[in-house]
Each structure stands twice: as structure tokens, then as C-alpha cells.
PDB file of C-alpha atoms in Angstrom:
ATOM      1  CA  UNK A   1     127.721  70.061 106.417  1.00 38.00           C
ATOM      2  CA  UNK A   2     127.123  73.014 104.603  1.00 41.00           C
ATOM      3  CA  UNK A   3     130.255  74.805 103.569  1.00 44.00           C
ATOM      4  CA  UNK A   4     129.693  77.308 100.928  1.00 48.00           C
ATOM      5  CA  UNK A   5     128.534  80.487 102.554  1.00 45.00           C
ATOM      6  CA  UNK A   6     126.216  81.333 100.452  1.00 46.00           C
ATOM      7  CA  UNK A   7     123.707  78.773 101.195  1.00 49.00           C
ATOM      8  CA  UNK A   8     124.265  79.548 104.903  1.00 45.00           C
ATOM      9  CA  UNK A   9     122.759  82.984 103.950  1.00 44.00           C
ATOM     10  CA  UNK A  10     120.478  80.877 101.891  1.00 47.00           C
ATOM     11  CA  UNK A  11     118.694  79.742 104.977  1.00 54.00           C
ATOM     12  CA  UNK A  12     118.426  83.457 107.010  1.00 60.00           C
ATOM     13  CA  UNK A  13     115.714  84.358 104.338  1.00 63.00           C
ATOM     14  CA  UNK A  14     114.308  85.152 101.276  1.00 64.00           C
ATOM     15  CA  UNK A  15     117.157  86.681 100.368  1.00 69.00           C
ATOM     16  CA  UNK A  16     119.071  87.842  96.774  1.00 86.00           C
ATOM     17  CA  UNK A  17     115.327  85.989  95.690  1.00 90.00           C
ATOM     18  CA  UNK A  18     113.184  88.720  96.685  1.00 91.00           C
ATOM     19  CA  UNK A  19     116.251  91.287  95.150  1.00 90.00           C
ATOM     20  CA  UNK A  20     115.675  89.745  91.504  1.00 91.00           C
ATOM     21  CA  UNK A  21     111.892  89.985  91.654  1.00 93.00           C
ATOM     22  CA  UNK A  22     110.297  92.877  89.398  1.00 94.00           C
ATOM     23  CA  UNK A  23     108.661  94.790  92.342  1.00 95.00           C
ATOM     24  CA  UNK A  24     106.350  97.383  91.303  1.00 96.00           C
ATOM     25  CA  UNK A  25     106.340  96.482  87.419  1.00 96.00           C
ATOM     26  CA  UNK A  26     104.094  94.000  85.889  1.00 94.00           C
ATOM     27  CA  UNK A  27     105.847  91.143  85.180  1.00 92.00           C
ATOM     28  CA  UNK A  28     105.401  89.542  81.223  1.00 89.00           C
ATOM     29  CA  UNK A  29     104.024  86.202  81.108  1.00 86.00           C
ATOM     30  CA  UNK A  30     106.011  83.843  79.393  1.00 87.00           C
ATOM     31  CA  UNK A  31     105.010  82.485  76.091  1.00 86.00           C
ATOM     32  CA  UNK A  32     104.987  78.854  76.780  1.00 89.00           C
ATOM     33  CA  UNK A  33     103.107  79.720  80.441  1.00 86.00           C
ATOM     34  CA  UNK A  34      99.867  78.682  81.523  1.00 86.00           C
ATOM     35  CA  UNK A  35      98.080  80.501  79.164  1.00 88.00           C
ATOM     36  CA  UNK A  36      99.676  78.487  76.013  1.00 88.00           C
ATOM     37  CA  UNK A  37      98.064  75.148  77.724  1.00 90.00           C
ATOM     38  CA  UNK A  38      94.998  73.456  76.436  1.00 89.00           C
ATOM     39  CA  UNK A  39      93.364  72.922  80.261  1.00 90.00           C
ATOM     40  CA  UNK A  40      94.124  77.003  81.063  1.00 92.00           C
ATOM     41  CA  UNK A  41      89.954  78.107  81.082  1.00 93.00           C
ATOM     42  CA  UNK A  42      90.931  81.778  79.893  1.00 90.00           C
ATOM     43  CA  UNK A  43      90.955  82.998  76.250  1.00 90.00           C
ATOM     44  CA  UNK A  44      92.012  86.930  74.772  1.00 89.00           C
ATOM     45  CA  UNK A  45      94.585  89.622  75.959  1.00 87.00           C
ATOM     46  CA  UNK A  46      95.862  88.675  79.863  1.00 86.00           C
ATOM     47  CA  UNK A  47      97.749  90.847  82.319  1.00 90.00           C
ATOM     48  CA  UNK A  48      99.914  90.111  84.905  1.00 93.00           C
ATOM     49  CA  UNK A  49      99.074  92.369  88.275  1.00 95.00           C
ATOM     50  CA  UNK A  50     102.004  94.674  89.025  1.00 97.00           C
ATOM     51  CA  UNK A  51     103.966  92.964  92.160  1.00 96.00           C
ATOM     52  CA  UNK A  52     103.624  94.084  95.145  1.00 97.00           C
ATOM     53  CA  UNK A  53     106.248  95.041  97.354  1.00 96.00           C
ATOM     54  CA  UNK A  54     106.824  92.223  99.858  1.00 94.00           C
ATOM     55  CA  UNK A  55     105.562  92.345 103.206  1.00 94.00           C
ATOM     56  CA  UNK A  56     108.252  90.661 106.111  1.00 93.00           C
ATOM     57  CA  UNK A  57     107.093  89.105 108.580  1.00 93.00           C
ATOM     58  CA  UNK A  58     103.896  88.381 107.006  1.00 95.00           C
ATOM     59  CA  UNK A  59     101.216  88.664 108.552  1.00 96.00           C
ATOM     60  CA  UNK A  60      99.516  85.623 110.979  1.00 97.00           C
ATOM     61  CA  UNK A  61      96.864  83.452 109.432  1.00 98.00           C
ATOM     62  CA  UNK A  62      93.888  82.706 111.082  1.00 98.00           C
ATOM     63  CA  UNK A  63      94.370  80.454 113.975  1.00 98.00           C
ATOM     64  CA  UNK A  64      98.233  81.062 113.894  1.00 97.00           C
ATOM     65  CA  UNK A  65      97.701  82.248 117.698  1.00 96.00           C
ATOM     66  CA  UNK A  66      97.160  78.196 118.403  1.00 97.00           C
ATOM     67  CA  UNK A  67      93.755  76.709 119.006  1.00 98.00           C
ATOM     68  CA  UNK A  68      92.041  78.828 121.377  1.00 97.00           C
ATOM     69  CA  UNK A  69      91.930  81.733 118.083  1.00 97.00           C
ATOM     70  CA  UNK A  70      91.030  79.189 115.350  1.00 98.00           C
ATOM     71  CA  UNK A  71      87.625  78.937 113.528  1.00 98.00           C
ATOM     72  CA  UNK A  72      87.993  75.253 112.651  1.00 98.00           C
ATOM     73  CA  UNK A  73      88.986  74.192 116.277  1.00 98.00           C
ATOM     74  CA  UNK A  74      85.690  76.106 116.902  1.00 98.00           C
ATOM     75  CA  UNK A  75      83.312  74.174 114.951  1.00 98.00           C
ATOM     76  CA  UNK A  76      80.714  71.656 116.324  1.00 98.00           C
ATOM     77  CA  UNK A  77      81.196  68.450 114.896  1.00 98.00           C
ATOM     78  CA  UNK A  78      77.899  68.927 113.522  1.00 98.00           C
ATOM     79  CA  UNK A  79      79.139  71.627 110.542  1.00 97.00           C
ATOM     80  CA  UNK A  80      81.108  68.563 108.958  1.00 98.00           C
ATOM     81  CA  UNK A  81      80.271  65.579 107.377  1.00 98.00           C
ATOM     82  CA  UNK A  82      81.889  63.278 108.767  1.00 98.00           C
ATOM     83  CA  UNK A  83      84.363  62.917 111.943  1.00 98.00           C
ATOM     84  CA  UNK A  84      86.074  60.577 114.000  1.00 98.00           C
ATOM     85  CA  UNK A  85      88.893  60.816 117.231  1.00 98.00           C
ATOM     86  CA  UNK A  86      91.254  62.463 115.359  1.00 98.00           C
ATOM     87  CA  UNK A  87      90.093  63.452 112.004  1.00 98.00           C
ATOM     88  CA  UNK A  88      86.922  65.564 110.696  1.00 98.00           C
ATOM     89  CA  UNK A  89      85.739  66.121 107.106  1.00 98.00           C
ATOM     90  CA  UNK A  90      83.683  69.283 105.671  1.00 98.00           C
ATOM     91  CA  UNK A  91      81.606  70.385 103.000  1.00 96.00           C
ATOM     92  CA  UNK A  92      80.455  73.390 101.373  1.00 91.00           C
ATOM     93  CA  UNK A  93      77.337  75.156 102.449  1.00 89.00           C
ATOM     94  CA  UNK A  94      77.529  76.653  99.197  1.00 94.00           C
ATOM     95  CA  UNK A  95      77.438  74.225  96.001  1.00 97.00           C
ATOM     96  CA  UNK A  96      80.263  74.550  93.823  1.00 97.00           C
ATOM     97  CA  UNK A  97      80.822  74.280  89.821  1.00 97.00           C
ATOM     98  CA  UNK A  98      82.594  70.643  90.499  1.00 98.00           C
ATOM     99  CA  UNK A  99      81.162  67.362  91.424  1.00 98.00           C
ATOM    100  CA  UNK A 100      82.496  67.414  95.015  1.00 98.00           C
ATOM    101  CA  UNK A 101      85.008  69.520  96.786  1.00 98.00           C
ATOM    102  CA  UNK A 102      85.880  68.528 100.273  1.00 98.00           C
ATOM    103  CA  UNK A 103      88.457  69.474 103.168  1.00 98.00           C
ATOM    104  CA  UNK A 104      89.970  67.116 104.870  1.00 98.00           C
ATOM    105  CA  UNK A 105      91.649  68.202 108.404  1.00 98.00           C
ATOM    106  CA  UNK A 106      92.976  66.788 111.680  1.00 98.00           C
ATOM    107  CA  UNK A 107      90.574  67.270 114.714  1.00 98.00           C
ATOM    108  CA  UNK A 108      93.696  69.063 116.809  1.00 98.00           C
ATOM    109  CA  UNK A 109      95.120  71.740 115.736  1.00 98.00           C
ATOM    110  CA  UNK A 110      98.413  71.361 113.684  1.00 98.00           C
ATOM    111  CA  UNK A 111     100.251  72.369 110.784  1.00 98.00           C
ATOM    112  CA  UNK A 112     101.537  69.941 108.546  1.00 98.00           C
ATOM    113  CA  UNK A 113     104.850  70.622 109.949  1.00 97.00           C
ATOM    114  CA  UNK A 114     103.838  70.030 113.676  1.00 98.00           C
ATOM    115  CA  UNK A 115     101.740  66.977 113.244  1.00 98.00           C
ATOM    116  CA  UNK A 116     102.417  64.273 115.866  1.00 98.00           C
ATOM    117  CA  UNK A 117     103.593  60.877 114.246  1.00 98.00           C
ATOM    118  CA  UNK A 118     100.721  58.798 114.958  1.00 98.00           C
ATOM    119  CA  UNK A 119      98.656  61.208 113.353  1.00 98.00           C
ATOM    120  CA  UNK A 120     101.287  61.657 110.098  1.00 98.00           C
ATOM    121  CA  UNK A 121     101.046  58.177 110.086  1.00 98.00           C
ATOM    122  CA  UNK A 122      97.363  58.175 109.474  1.00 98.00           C
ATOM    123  CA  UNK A 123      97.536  60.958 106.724  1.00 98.00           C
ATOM    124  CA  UNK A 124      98.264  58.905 103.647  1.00 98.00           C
ATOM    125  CA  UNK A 125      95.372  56.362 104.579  1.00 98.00           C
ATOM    126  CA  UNK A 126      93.070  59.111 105.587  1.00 98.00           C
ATOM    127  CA  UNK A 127      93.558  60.746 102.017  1.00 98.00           C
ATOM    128  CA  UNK A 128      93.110  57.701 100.148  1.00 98.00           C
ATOM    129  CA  UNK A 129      89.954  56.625 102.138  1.00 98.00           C
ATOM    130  CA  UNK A 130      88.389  60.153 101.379  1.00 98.00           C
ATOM    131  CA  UNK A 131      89.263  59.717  97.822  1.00 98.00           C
ATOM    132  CA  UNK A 132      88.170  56.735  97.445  1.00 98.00           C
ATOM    133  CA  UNK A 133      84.669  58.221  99.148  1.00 98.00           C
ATOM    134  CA  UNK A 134      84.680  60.785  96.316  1.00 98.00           C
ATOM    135  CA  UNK A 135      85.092  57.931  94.083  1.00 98.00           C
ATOM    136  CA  UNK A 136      82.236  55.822  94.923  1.00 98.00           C
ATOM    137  CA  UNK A 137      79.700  58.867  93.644  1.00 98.00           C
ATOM    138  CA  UNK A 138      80.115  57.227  90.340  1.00 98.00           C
ATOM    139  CA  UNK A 139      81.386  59.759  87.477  1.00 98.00           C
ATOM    140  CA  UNK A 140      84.369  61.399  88.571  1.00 98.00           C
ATOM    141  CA  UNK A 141      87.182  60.581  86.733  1.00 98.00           C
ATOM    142  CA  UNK A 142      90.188  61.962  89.024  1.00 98.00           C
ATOM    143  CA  UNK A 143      90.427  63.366  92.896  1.00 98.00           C
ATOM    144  CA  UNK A 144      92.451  66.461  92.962  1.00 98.00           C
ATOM    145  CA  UNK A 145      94.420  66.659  96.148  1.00 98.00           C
ATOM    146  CA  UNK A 146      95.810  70.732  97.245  1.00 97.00           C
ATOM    147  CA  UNK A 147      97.303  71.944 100.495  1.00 97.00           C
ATOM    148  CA  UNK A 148      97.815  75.425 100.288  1.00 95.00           C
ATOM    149  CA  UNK A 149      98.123  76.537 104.300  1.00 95.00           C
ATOM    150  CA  UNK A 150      98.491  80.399 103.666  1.00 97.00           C
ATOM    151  CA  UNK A 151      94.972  81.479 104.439  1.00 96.00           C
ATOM    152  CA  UNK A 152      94.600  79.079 107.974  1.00 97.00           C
ATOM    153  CA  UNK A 153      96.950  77.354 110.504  1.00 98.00           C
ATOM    154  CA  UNK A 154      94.734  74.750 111.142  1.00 98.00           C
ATOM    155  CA  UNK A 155      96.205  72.094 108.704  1.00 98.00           C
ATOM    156  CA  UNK A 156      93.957  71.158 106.059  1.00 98.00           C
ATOM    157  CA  UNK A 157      93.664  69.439 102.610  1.00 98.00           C
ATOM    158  CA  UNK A 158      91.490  70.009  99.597  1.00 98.00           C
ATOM    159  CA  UNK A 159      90.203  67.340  97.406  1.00 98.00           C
ATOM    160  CA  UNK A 160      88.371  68.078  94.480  1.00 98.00           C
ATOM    161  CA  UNK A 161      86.552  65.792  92.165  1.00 98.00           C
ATOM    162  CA  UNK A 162      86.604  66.413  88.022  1.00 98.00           C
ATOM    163  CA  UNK A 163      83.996  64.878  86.021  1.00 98.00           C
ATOM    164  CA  UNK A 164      84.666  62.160  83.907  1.00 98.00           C
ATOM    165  CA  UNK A 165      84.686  62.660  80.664  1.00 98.00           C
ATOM    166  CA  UNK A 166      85.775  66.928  80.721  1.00 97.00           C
ATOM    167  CA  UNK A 167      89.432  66.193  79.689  1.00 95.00           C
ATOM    168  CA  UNK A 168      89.727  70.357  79.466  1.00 96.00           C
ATOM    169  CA  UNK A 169      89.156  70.514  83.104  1.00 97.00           C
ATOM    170  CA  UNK A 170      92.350  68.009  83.922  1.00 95.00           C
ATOM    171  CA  UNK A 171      95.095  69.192  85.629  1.00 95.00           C
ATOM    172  CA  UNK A 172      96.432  72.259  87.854  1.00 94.00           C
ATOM    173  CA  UNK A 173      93.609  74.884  86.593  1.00 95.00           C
ATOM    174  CA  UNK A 174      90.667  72.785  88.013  1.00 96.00           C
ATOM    175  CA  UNK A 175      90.149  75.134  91.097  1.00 95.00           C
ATOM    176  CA  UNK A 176      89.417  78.075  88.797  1.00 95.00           C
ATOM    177  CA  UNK A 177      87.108  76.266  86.083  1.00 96.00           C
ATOM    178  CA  UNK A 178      84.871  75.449  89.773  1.00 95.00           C
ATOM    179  CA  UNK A 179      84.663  79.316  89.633  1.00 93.00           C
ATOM    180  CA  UNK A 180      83.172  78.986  85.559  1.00 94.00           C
ATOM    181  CA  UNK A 181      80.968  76.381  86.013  1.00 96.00           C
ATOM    182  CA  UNK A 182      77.234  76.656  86.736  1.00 97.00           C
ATOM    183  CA  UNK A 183      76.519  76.004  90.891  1.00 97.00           C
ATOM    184  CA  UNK A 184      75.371  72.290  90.987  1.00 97.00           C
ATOM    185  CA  UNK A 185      71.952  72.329  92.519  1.00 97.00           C
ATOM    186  CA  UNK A 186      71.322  72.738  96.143  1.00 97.00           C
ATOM    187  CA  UNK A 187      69.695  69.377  96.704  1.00 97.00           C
ATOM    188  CA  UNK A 188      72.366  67.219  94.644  1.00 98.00           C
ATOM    189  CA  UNK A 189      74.883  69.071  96.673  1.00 98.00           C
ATOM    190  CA  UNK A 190      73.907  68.186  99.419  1.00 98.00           C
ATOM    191  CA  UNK A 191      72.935  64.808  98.822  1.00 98.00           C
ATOM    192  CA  UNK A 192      76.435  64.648  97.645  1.00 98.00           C
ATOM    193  CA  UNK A 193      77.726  65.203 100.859  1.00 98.00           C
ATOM    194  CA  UNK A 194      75.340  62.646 102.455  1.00 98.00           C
ATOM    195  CA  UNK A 195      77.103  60.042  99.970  1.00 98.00           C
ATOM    196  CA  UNK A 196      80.452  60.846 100.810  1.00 98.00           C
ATOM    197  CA  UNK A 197      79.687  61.057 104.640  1.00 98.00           C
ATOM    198  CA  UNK A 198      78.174  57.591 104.118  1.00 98.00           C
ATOM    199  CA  UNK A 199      80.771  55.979 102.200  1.00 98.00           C
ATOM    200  CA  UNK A 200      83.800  57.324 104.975  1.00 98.00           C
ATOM    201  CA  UNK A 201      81.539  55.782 107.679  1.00 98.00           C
ATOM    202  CA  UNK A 202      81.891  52.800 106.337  1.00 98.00           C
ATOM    203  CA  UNK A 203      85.109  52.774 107.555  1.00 97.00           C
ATOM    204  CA  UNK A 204      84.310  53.930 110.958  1.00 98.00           C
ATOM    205  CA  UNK A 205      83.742  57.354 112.525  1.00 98.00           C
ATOM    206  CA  UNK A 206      80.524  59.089 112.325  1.00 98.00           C
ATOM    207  CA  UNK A 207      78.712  60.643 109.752  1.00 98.00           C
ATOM    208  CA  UNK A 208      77.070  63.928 110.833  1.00 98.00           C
ATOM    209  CA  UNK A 209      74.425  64.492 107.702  1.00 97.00           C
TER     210      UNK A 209
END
């Protein structure tokens, strides 16, 4: 029971949080931050954008609307690599600077917060399987696994692959280094994505390249 009125008010919002932020100056990074870690990809002078004031209620992602609005409820079975009754797998079109990056999402569309419990029950064993897929390409030393949720509705999960061997690419800052790096080439990309379709249909489900 929550007693203390202050973390009733706690739970209406945002809050004092939003009052202590430095809105409209740009904030000063601190000097153990990012930037002071070995992994961070960035050298020389950085700046911190000014902040923006905040924007309440945000505005709806894509798909927020429910499933009739949503590009991934949209998408033929045949734009992903691999799919099954209740979970589908995609690619990039587009090679990336990594080994593999792939997105990992629930057929119906749900939020992490909404998922039914059969399908939460599936989740950890679905991520492990598609990790293990990444895995079996040989040379990656770590699977990355992000869920960020604030561009689409439609929950989905990233996992990205670093090479084995590039110790300066471990950890949080992987994402932007796949922005540094050369584009693997088109065919090993995609034959990439053949691979991990392959390997997940192992297991069952389809693979659709």
C-alpha cells in the first residue's frame, strides 16, 4: 500500500522529473560518460543537442491505432525470413556494417505489455532459438538483444551479431559502430539471411528465402 503521497503523484506522470531537466540548454556530458569508455566509436570535441521541450501526450507510433494501421501486420510472409503460427523473423533489404542484424516479432499484433501468456511464454525460447541461429554462422562472438518500442507498436526485438574477435565493438555502442562500418556485400548478406532462415527451420516453421 502506498502511503507516502508523493509517490502517489509519482504515478500521475512525469512529474517534478521533467521540472529538473535542463530544457532549452545543452546539457554537459559528464566526464566519466560514454565518451570516457574504450567501446564509445567517437573521438575529438562532442556536444550535447540542446533539449527539447517535452511534448505530452506524445505522439502515436506507427501501428498504435491497432492492427488494421500497422506496416508489420501488413507484410506478406514472404518479406521475412522465416515465420511460423505465431512468430515471424526479418531481415534487412539493405546490408548492414555487422555480421547479422535481425528482428524478431510476434505474428499478432502486441506490445510487450499486451502479449497473451501463451505467447510470453514462448518469448524466452523464441529469443534463444534465434540466437542460437545467429550463432551457427560461425564467427560471431556475442548476440546483442534491444527492444526499444518508441518508433512501432507492433512489438519487436533486435538482435545483432558482433564479430568475434572486435573487442572495441562489445557492449551498448554496437548499434552505432553498424553505422561506421563498411556495408557487408549484397550477396553475403543475403546469403546470411538464407543461413539464419535455415538454421530457425530447423526447428520448425518455414523459411521464406
Amino acid at each position: 500500500m502506498i502511503t507516502d503521497k508523493s509517490d502517489q503523484a509519482r504515478g500521475d506522470g512525469p512529474g517534478s522529473y521533467l521540472d529538473g531537466l535542463p530544457i532549452g540548454r545543452r546539457p554537459q556530458l559528464r566526464a566519466d560518460g560514454v565518451q570516457a569508455w574504450d567501446i564509445f566509436p567517437f573521438e575529438g570535441e562532442l556536444r550535447v543537442k540542446v533539449l527539447d521541450d517535452p511534448v505530452l501526450p506524445e505522439p502515436p507510433r506507427q501501428g498504435e491505432a491497432g492492427a488494421e494501421e500497422c506496416d508489420q501486420c501488413a507484410r506478406p510472409d514472404s518479406d521475412f525470413l522465416w515465420t511460423d503460427e505465431h512468430w515471424r523473423l526479418s531481415g534487412s533489404d539493405r546490408p548492414a556494417g555487422l555480421p547479422a542484424m535481425v528482428l524478431l516479432q510476434p505474428r499478432d499484433h502486441h506490445d510487450l505489455t499486451d502479449l497473451p501468456p501463451a505467447r510470453a511464454a514462448e518469448l524466452g525460447a523464441m529469443l534463444q532459438r534465434t540466437e542460437r541461429a545467429v550463432l551457427s554462422l560461425g564467427g560471431i562472438a556475442r548476440v546483442h538483444l534491444n527492444k526499444w518500442g518508441d518508433g512501432a507498436a507492433h512489438l519487436h526485438f533486435w538482435l545483432i551479431a558482433r564479430p568475434e574477435g572486435m573487442a572495441q565493438l562489445r557492449g551498448a555502442c554496437l548499434p552505432l559502430w553498424n553505422d561506421a562500418l563498411p556495408p557487408v556485400p549484397a550477396e553475403e548478406w543475403a546469403r546470411t539471411g538464407r543461413l539464419i532462415a535455415a538454421a530457425m527451420a530447423a526447428g520448425g516453421g518455414t523459411a521464406q528465402v
